Amino acid sequence: MSGIYARRLSVAAATAALAATSALFTAPSAQAAMPTPVSAATARTYLGQLTVSAEGSSSGYSRDKFPHWITQSGACNTREVILKRDGVNVQQNSSCAAVSGSWHSPYDGATWKAASDVDIDHMVPLAEAWRSGARSWTNAQRQSFANDLTRPQLIAVTDNVNQAKGDKDPATWMPPSSSYTCTYVRAWVHVKKYYNLSVDSAEKSALQSALNGC
């Protein structure tokens, strides 16, 4: 009996340990964030490795060729996953829509209480990607790019700031908040390098200048 009892204690202890470990993974955390981009030094190295060429044509481009906000799990699509990840105290309904919470936009320093005031920005815009190499990809490759949760490609920001950015590259648009410049250009280069996208000369010059100040 004592052996059986000891085994029961051992099983109980193991179960408790497993439960404690599970809690570490399921407990709500403080605000999460976009995946950390490469360091400034690595970004400078990557930038030197990118193909420099004149920006391609937008001919044939359509957002539909980059299927985005695909289902990630259950009822949650990519936008909803990012809203949950980048927000604080985000509550979602049974359809996974964010019904409350707050979102701090690093592009301009604003904080919003309604998900409708927040856009999910593609760090390297879809049209920019198209002009710098993605036009030759398959739709499946473009879908992966448009819904990438692993690289620093998606981030929740103020909607009208995102709209002001549009499909501009760093030669013609940078976040209004200069404190975010280094993170922004590191992320931009990280994404372009991973996806083997080209840069034009003005874009490269702007990136080099910004990275030299990081």
PDB file of C-alpha atoms in Angstrom:
ATOM      1  CA  MET A   1       0.000   0.000   0.000  1.00  0.00           C
ATOM      2  CA  SER A   2       2.775   2.389   0.860  1.00  0.00           C
ATOM      3  CA  GLY A   3       4.250   1.952  -2.648  1.00  0.00           C
ATOM      4  CA  ILE A   4       0.893   2.728  -4.260  1.00  0.00           C
ATOM      5  CA  TYR A   5       0.456   5.718  -1.969  1.00  0.00           C
ATOM      6  CA  ALA A   6       3.925   6.988  -2.869  1.00  0.00           C
ATOM      7  CA  ARG A   7       3.158   6.625  -6.552  1.00  0.00           C
ATOM      8  CA  ARG A   8      -0.105   8.535  -6.062  1.00  0.00           C
ATOM      9  CA  LEU A   9       1.812  11.333  -4.367  1.00  0.00           C
ATOM     10  CA  SER A  10       4.297  11.339  -7.215  1.00  0.00           C
ATOM     11  CA  VAL A  11       1.503  11.543  -9.799  1.00  0.00           C
ATOM     12  CA  ALA A  12      -0.203  14.288  -7.824  1.00  0.00           C
ATOM     13  CA  ALA A  13       3.038  16.260  -7.613  1.00  0.00           C
ATOM     14  CA  ALA A  14       3.658  15.836 -11.337  1.00  0.00           C
ATOM     15  CA  THR A  15       0.105  16.954 -12.118  1.00  0.00           C
ATOM     16  CA  ALA A  16       0.512  20.017  -9.926  1.00  0.00           C
ATOM     17  CA  ALA A  17       3.821  20.851 -11.591  1.00  0.00           C
ATOM     18  CA  LEU A  18       2.256  20.481 -15.031  1.00  0.00           C
ATOM     19  CA  ALA A  19      -0.638  22.726 -14.021  1.00  0.00           C
ATOM     20  CA  ALA A  20       1.798  25.339 -12.733  1.00  0.00           C
ATOM     21  CA  THR A  21       3.776  25.174 -15.966  1.00  0.00           C
ATOM     22  CA  SER A  22       0.592  25.496 -18.017  1.00  0.00           C
ATOM     23  CA  ALA A  23      -0.369  28.554 -16.012  1.00  0.00           C
ATOM     24  CA  LEU A  24       2.847  30.215 -17.073  1.00  0.00           C
ATOM     25  CA  PHE A  25       1.765  29.926 -20.698  1.00  0.00           C
ATOM     26  CA  THR A  26      -1.894  30.797 -20.281  1.00  0.00           C
ATOM     27  CA  ALA A  27      -1.729  33.601 -17.731  1.00  0.00           C
ATOM     28  CA  PRO A  28      -2.465  37.029 -19.250  1.00  0.00           C
ATOM     29  CA  SER A  29       0.661  39.115 -19.655  1.00  0.00           C
ATOM     30  CA  ALA A  30       1.273  42.808 -19.749  1.00  0.00           C
ATOM     31  CA  GLN A  31       1.151  44.426 -23.170  1.00  0.00           C
ATOM     32  CA  ALA A  32       2.869  42.243 -25.743  1.00  0.00           C
ATOM     33  CA  ALA A  33       4.465  43.740 -28.794  1.00  0.00           C
ATOM     34  CA  MET A  34       5.496  43.344 -32.377  1.00  0.00           C
ATOM     35  CA  PRO A  35       8.346  40.814 -32.697  1.00  0.00           C
ATOM     36  CA  THR A  36      11.639  42.549 -31.957  1.00  0.00           C
ATOM     37  CA  PRO A  37      13.461  43.534 -35.143  1.00  0.00           C
ATOM     38  CA  VAL A  38      17.156  42.890 -35.697  1.00  0.00           C
ATOM     39  CA  SER A  39      19.670  45.240 -34.082  1.00  0.00           C
ATOM     40  CA  ALA A  40      20.800  48.420 -35.811  1.00  0.00           C
ATOM     41  CA  ALA A  41      24.172  46.822 -36.549  1.00  0.00           C
ATOM     42  CA  THR A  42      22.532  43.791 -38.144  1.00  0.00           C
ATOM     43  CA  ALA A  43      20.107  46.035 -40.029  1.00  0.00           C
ATOM     44  CA  ARG A  44      23.054  47.973 -41.473  1.00  0.00           C
ATOM     45  CA  THR A  45      24.600  44.689 -42.601  1.00  0.00           C
ATOM     46  CA  TYR A  46      21.318  43.519 -44.099  1.00  0.00           C
ATOM     47  CA  LEU A  47      20.802  46.834 -45.872  1.00  0.00           C
ATOM     48  CA  GLY A  48      24.164  46.424 -47.572  1.00  0.00           C
ATOM     49  CA  GLN A  49      23.044  43.012 -48.830  1.00  0.00           C
ATOM     50  CA  LEU A  50      19.725  44.115 -50.341  1.00  0.00           C
ATOM     51  CA  THR A  51      19.434  44.484 -54.098  1.00  0.00           C
ATOM     52  CA  VAL A  52      19.260  48.141 -55.116  1.00  0.00           C
ATOM     53  CA  SER A  53      17.075  48.763 -58.143  1.00  0.00           C
ATOM     54  CA  ALA A  54      14.551  51.250 -59.425  1.00  0.00           C
ATOM     55  CA  GLU A  55      11.130  50.636 -57.962  1.00  0.00           C
ATOM     56  CA  GLY A  56       8.986  48.447 -60.168  1.00  0.00           C
ATOM     57  CA  SER A  57       5.593  49.227 -61.629  1.00  0.00           C
ATOM     58  CA  SER A  58       2.317  49.038 -59.705  1.00  0.00           C
ATOM     59  CA  SER A  59       0.697  47.564 -62.801  1.00  0.00           C
ATOM     60  CA  GLY A  60      -1.368  44.529 -61.911  1.00  0.00           C
ATOM     61  CA  TYR A  61      -1.301  45.283 -58.184  1.00  0.00           C
ATOM     62  CA  SER A  62      -4.368  44.552 -56.089  1.00  0.00           C
ATOM     63  CA  ARG A  63      -4.750  44.043 -52.354  1.00  0.00           C
ATOM     64  CA  ASP A  64      -6.731  40.948 -53.274  1.00  0.00           C
ATOM     65  CA  LYS A  65      -3.466  39.420 -54.475  1.00  0.00           C
ATOM     66  CA  PHE A  66      -2.272  39.549 -50.845  1.00  0.00           C
ATOM     67  CA  PRO A  67      -5.065  37.640 -49.062  1.00  0.00           C
ATOM     68  CA  HIS A  68      -5.006  39.140 -45.578  1.00  0.00           C
ATOM     69  CA  TRP A  69      -6.720  38.875 -42.249  1.00  0.00           C
ATOM     70  CA  ILE A  70      -6.940  35.132 -42.699  1.00  0.00           C
ATOM     71  CA  THR A  71      -8.169  32.882 -39.895  1.00  0.00           C
ATOM     72  CA  GLN A  72      -5.382  32.177 -37.423  1.00  0.00           C
ATOM     73  CA  SER A  73      -7.231  30.025 -34.877  1.00  0.00           C
ATOM     74  CA  GLY A  74     -10.862  29.427 -33.990  1.00  0.00           C
ATOM     75  CA  ALA A  75     -12.839  32.534 -34.871  1.00  0.00           C
ATOM     76  CA  CYS A  76      -9.800  34.822 -34.740  1.00  0.00           C
ATOM     77  CA  ASN A  77      -8.303  36.347 -37.848  1.00  0.00           C
ATOM     78  CA  THR A  78      -4.929  38.074 -38.151  1.00  0.00           C
ATOM     79  CA  ARG A  79      -6.243  41.554 -37.322  1.00  0.00           C
ATOM     80  CA  GLU A  80      -7.882  40.300 -34.142  1.00  0.00           C
ATOM     81  CA  VAL A  81      -4.743  38.438 -33.089  1.00  0.00           C
ATOM     82  CA  ILE A  82      -2.694  41.637 -33.449  1.00  0.00           C
ATOM     83  CA  LEU A  83      -5.283  43.730 -31.621  1.00  0.00           C
ATOM     84  CA  LYS A  84      -5.096  41.279 -28.710  1.00  0.00           C
ATOM     85  CA  ARG A  85      -1.294  41.129 -28.838  1.00  0.00           C
ATOM     86  CA  ASP A  86      -0.668  44.871 -29.034  1.00  0.00           C
ATOM     87  CA  GLY A  87      -3.399  46.044 -26.674  1.00  0.00           C
ATOM     88  CA  VAL A  88      -3.831  46.254 -22.915  1.00  0.00           C
ATOM     89  CA  ASN A  89      -6.717  44.533 -21.096  1.00  0.00           C
ATOM     90  CA  VAL A  90      -8.280  43.557 -24.413  1.00  0.00           C
ATOM     91  CA  GLN A  91     -11.575  41.704 -24.079  1.00  0.00           C
ATOM     92  CA  GLN A  92     -12.954  39.813 -27.057  1.00  0.00           C
ATOM     93  CA  ASN A  93     -16.458  38.501 -27.701  1.00  0.00           C
ATOM     94  CA  SER A  94     -17.359  35.018 -28.935  1.00  0.00           C
ATOM     95  CA  SER A  95     -16.581  36.110 -32.500  1.00  0.00           C
ATOM     96  CA  CYS A  96     -13.102  37.238 -31.380  1.00  0.00           C
ATOM     97  CA  ALA A  97     -13.892  40.922 -31.986  1.00  0.00           C
ATOM     98  CA  ALA A  98     -12.209  43.288 -29.509  1.00  0.00           C
ATOM     99  CA  VAL A  99     -14.989  44.913 -27.489  1.00  0.00           C
ATOM    100  CA  SER A 100     -12.811  46.757 -24.969  1.00  0.00           C
ATOM    101  CA  GLY A 101      -9.200  47.544 -24.178  1.00  0.00           C
ATOM    102  CA  SER A 102      -6.674  50.222 -25.041  1.00  0.00           C
ATOM    103  CA  TRP A 103      -4.042  50.538 -27.736  1.00  0.00           C
ATOM    104  CA  HIS A 104      -0.919  52.703 -27.711  1.00  0.00           C
ATOM    105  CA  SER A 105       0.263  53.634 -31.190  1.00  0.00           C
ATOM    106  CA  PRO A 106       4.070  53.912 -31.247  1.00  0.00           C
ATOM    107  CA  TYR A 107       3.971  55.790 -34.548  1.00  0.00           C
ATOM    108  CA  ASP A 108       2.446  58.900 -32.951  1.00  0.00           C
ATOM    109  CA  GLY A 109       2.235  58.199 -29.212  1.00  0.00           C
ATOM    110  CA  ALA A 110      -1.580  58.247 -29.132  1.00  0.00           C
ATOM    111  CA  THR A 111      -3.676  55.862 -27.047  1.00  0.00           C
ATOM    112  CA  TRP A 112      -7.081  54.654 -28.195  1.00  0.00           C
ATOM    113  CA  LYS A 113      -9.939  52.942 -26.383  1.00  0.00           C
ATOM    114  CA  ALA A 114     -11.872  51.715 -29.420  1.00  0.00           C
ATOM    115  CA  ALA A 115     -10.562  49.082 -31.815  1.00  0.00           C
ATOM    116  CA  SER A 116     -12.228  50.997 -34.650  1.00  0.00           C
ATOM    117  CA  ASP A 117      -9.639  53.777 -34.161  1.00  0.00           C
ATOM    118  CA  VAL A 118      -6.805  51.338 -34.748  1.00  0.00           C
ATOM    119  CA  ASP A 119      -5.430  49.957 -38.015  1.00  0.00           C
ATOM    120  CA  ILE A 120      -3.067  47.045 -38.388  1.00  0.00           C
ATOM    121  CA  ASP A 121      -0.183  48.415 -40.426  1.00  0.00           C
ATOM    122  CA  HIS A 122       1.914  46.311 -42.753  1.00  0.00           C
ATOM    123  CA  MET A 123       5.396  47.593 -41.914  1.00  0.00           C
ATOM    124  CA  VAL A 124       6.414  47.077 -45.549  1.00  0.00           C
ATOM    125  CA  PRO A 125       3.159  47.988 -47.332  1.00  0.00           C
ATOM    126  CA  LEU A 126       1.618  45.491 -49.707  1.00  0.00           C
ATOM    127  CA  ALA A 127       1.934  47.768 -52.742  1.00  0.00           C
ATOM    128  CA  GLU A 128       5.548  48.561 -51.830  1.00  0.00           C
ATOM    129  CA  ALA A 129       6.268  44.847 -51.617  1.00  0.00           C
ATOM    130  CA  TRP A 130       4.632  44.330 -55.003  1.00  0.00           C
ATOM    131  CA  ARG A 131       6.882  46.969 -56.596  1.00  0.00           C
ATOM    132  CA  SER A 132      10.009  45.550 -54.977  1.00  0.00           C
ATOM    133  CA  GLY A 133       9.608  41.886 -55.843  1.00  0.00           C
ATOM    134  CA  ALA A 134       6.344  40.403 -54.613  1.00  0.00           C
ATOM    135  CA  ARG A 135       4.695  40.679 -58.029  1.00  0.00           C
ATOM    136  CA  SER A 136       6.630  37.516 -58.966  1.00  0.00           C
ATOM    137  CA  TRP A 137       5.449  35.572 -55.906  1.00  0.00           C
ATOM    138  CA  THR A 138       2.594  33.103 -55.755  1.00  0.00           C
ATOM    139  CA  ASN A 139      -0.631  34.102 -54.029  1.00  0.00           C
ATOM    140  CA  ALA A 140       0.279  31.721 -51.204  1.00  0.00           C
ATOM    141  CA  GLN A 141       3.592  33.518 -50.686  1.00  0.00           C
ATOM    142  CA  ARG A 142       1.852  36.891 -50.700  1.00  0.00           C
ATOM    143  CA  GLN A 143      -0.687  35.587 -48.193  1.00  0.00           C
ATOM    144  CA  SER A 144       2.115  34.548 -45.830  1.00  0.00           C
ATOM    145  CA  PHE A 145       3.681  38.007 -46.157  1.00  0.00           C
ATOM    146  CA  ALA A 146       0.399  39.804 -45.497  1.00  0.00           C
ATOM    147  CA  ASN A 147      -0.346  37.777 -42.340  1.00  0.00           C
ATOM    148  CA  ASP A 148       3.166  37.357 -40.919  1.00  0.00           C
ATOM    149  CA  LEU A 149       3.024  37.097 -37.122  1.00  0.00           C
ATOM    150  CA  THR A 150       6.669  36.036 -36.780  1.00  0.00           C
ATOM    151  CA  ARG A 151       8.571  38.923 -38.353  1.00  0.00           C
ATOM    152  CA  PRO A 152       8.106  42.608 -37.332  1.00  0.00           C
ATOM    153  CA  GLN A 153       5.659  43.165 -40.192  1.00  0.00           C
ATOM    154  CA  LEU A 154       2.337  43.837 -38.438  1.00  0.00           C
ATOM    155  CA  ILE A 155       1.595  46.434 -35.774  1.00  0.00           C
ATOM    156  CA  ALA A 156      -1.474  48.181 -34.336  1.00  0.00           C
ATOM    157  CA  VAL A 157      -1.358  51.956 -34.916  1.00  0.00           C
ATOM    158  CA  THR A 158      -3.609  55.012 -35.153  1.00  0.00           C
ATOM    159  CA  ASP A 159      -5.819  54.584 -38.208  1.00  0.00           C
ATOM    160  CA  ASN A 160      -5.312  57.989 -39.818  1.00  0.00           C
ATOM    161  CA  VAL A 161      -1.540  57.812 -39.295  1.00  0.00           C
ATOM    162  CA  ASN A 162      -1.527  54.488 -41.107  1.00  0.00           C
ATOM    163  CA  GLN A 163      -3.598  56.016 -43.878  1.00  0.00           C
ATOM    164  CA  ALA A 164      -1.131  58.923 -44.153  1.00  0.00           C
ATOM    165  CA  LYS A 165       1.665  56.378 -44.572  1.00  0.00           C
ATOM    166  CA  GLY A 166      -0.202  54.572 -47.335  1.00  0.00           C
ATOM    167  CA  ASP A 167       2.306  52.651 -49.467  1.00  0.00           C
ATOM    168  CA  LYS A 168       5.206  55.066 -48.915  1.00  0.00           C
ATOM    169  CA  ASP A 169       8.725  53.901 -48.116  1.00  0.00           C
ATOM    170  CA  PRO A 170      11.071  55.617 -45.601  1.00  0.00           C
ATOM    171  CA  ALA A 171      12.336  58.057 -48.244  1.00  0.00           C
ATOM    172  CA  THR A 172       8.936  59.747 -48.222  1.00  0.00           C
ATOM    173  CA  TRP A 173       7.348  58.790 -44.875  1.00  0.00           C
ATOM    174  CA  MET A 174       8.521  58.087 -41.348  1.00  0.00           C
ATOM    175  CA  PRO A 175       6.524  57.790 -38.106  1.00  0.00           C
ATOM    176  CA  PRO A 176       5.678  61.214 -36.634  1.00  0.00           C
ATOM    177  CA  SER A 177       7.202  60.120 -33.315  1.00  0.00           C
ATOM    178  CA  SER A 178      10.974  60.352 -33.810  1.00  0.00           C
ATOM    179  CA  SER A 179      11.528  58.106 -30.778  1.00  0.00           C
ATOM    180  CA  TYR A 180      10.268  55.220 -32.910  1.00  0.00           C
ATOM    181  CA  THR A 181      12.519  55.890 -35.907  1.00  0.00           C
ATOM    182  CA  CYS A 182      15.175  53.319 -35.028  1.00  0.00           C
ATOM    183  CA  THR A 183      12.690  50.534 -34.359  1.00  0.00           C
ATOM    184  CA  TYR A 184      10.843  51.390 -37.555  1.00  0.00           C
ATOM    185  CA  VAL A 185      13.840  51.276 -39.888  1.00  0.00           C
ATOM    186  CA  ARG A 186      15.260  48.162 -38.203  1.00  0.00           C
ATOM    187  CA  ALA A 187      11.918  46.433 -38.738  1.00  0.00           C
ATOM    188  CA  TRP A 188      11.668  47.656 -42.349  1.00  0.00           C
ATOM    189  CA  VAL A 189      15.095  46.281 -43.246  1.00  0.00           C
ATOM    190  CA  HIS A 190      14.450  43.057 -41.309  1.00  0.00           C
ATOM    191  CA  VAL A 191      11.310  42.372 -43.339  1.00  0.00           C
ATOM    192  CA  LYS A 192      12.831  43.343 -46.689  1.00  0.00           C
ATOM    193  CA  LYS A 193      15.838  41.115 -46.045  1.00  0.00           C
ATOM    194  CA  TYR A 194      13.758  38.114 -44.960  1.00  0.00           C
ATOM    195  CA  TYR A 195      11.557  38.352 -48.042  1.00  0.00           C
ATOM    196  CA  ASN A 196      14.408  39.245 -50.393  1.00  0.00           C
ATOM    197  CA  LEU A 197      12.743  42.478 -51.510  1.00  0.00           C
ATOM    198  CA  SER A 198      14.741  45.186 -53.255  1.00  0.00           C
ATOM    199  CA  VAL A 199      15.230  48.811 -52.227  1.00  0.00           C
ATOM    200  CA  ASP A 200      15.496  51.842 -54.475  1.00  0.00           C
ATOM    201  CA  SER A 201      18.379  54.280 -54.069  1.00  0.00           C
ATOM    202  CA  ALA A 202      16.384  56.981 -52.240  1.00  0.00           C
ATOM    203  CA  GLU A 203      14.916  54.398 -49.880  1.00  0.00           C
ATOM    204  CA  LYS A 204      18.361  52.951 -49.132  1.00  0.00           C
ATOM    205  CA  SER A 205      19.802  56.401 -48.476  1.00  0.00           C
ATOM    206  CA  ALA A 206      16.988  57.239 -46.033  1.00  0.00           C
ATOM    207  CA  LEU A 207      17.434  53.928 -44.242  1.00  0.00           C
ATOM    208  CA  GLN A 208      21.203  54.357 -43.988  1.00  0.00           C
ATOM    209  CA  SER A 209      20.829  57.863 -42.597  1.00  0.00           C
ATOM    210  CA  ALA A 210      18.308  56.741 -39.978  1.00  0.00           C
ATOM    211  CA  LEU A 211      20.298  53.647 -38.984  1.00  0.00           C
ATOM    212  CA  ASN A 212      23.459  55.721 -38.561  1.00  0.00           C
ATOM    213  CA  GLY A 213      21.641  57.585 -35.806  1.00  0.00           C
ATOM    214  CA  CYS A 214      20.639  54.411 -33.948  1.00  0.00           C
TER     215      CYS A 214
END
